[in-house]
Coordinates of C-alpha atoms in Angstrom, one line a residue:
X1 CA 110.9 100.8 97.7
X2 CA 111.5 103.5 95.4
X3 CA 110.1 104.9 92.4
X4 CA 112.2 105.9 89.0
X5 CA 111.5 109.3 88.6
X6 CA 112.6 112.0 86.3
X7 CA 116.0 112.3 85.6
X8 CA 117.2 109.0 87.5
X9 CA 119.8 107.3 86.3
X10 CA 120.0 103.0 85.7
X11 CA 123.9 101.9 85.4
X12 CA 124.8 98.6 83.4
X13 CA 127.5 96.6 84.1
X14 CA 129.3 94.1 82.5
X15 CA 130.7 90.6 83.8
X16 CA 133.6 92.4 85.5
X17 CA 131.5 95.1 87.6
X18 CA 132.4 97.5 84.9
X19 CA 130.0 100.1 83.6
X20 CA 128.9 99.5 80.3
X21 CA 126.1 101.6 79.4
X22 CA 123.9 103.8 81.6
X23 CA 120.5 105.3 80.8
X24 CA 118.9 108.2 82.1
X25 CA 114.9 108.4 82.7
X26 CA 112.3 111.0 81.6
X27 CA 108.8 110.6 82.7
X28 CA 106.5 112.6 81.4
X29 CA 104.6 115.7 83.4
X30 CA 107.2 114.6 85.8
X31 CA 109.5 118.1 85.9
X32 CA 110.7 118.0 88.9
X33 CA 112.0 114.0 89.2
X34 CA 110.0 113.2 92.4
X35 CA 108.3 109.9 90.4
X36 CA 104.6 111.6 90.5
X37 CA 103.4 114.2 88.6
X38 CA 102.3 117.0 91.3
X39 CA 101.1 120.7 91.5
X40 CA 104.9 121.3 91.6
X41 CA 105.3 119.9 88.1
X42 CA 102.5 122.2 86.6
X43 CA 103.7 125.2 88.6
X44 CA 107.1 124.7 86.7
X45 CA 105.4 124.4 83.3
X46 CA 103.5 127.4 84.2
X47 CA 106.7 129.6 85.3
X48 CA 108.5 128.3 81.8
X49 CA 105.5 129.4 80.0
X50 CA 105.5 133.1 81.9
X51 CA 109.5 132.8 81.0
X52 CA 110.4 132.8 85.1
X53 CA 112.3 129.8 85.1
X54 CA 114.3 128.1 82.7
X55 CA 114.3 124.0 82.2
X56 CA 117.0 121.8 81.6
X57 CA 116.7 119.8 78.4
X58 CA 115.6 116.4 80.4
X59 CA 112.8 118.6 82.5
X60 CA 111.8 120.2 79.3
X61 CA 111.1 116.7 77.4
X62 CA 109.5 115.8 79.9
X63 CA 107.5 118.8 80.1
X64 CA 106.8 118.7 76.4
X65 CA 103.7 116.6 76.6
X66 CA 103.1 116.1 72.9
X67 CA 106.1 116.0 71.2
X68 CA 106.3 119.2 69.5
X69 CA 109.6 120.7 70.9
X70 CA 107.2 123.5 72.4
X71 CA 105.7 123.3 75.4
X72 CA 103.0 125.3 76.1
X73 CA 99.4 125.7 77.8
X74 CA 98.3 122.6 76.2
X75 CA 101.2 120.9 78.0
X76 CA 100.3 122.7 81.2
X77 CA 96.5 121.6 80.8
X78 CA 97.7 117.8 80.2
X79 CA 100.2 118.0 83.5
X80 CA 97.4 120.3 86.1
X81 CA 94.7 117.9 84.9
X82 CA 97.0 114.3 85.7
X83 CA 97.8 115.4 88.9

């Protein structure tokens, strides 16, 4: 059994095995795409925030907690306090 994560990927095919469309997955607090949202997730947000590490633009939304194209200690708060 596993778990959709973070920056998996669901392909859809058509009648002929083609692909047709693919969509990628963004859970929120979920950084890091391991499905759960874990002191490694927060310890990103806090790096980002201390400008140590940079995201890529699916870790950032899902990083970005409230939907203000920022993501800061608010954001950070919402993710250490989930875990």
């Amino acid at each position: 059994y596993e778990y959709v994560g973070t920056g998996s990927v669901i392909y859809i095919n058509d009648e002929n095995n083609k692909m047709k469309q693919d969509a990628e997955f963004i859970v929120k607090g979920d950084l890091n795409g391991d499905s759960r949202i874990t002191s490694e997730d927060y310890f990103l947000v806090k790096k980002y925030i201390y400008e140590s590490v940079e995201l890529d633009r699916i870790q950032f939304i899902a990083g970005d907690l409230n939907n203000d194209n920022m993501i800061l200690t608010g954001d950070y708060l919402k993710i250490k306090n989930n875990k």
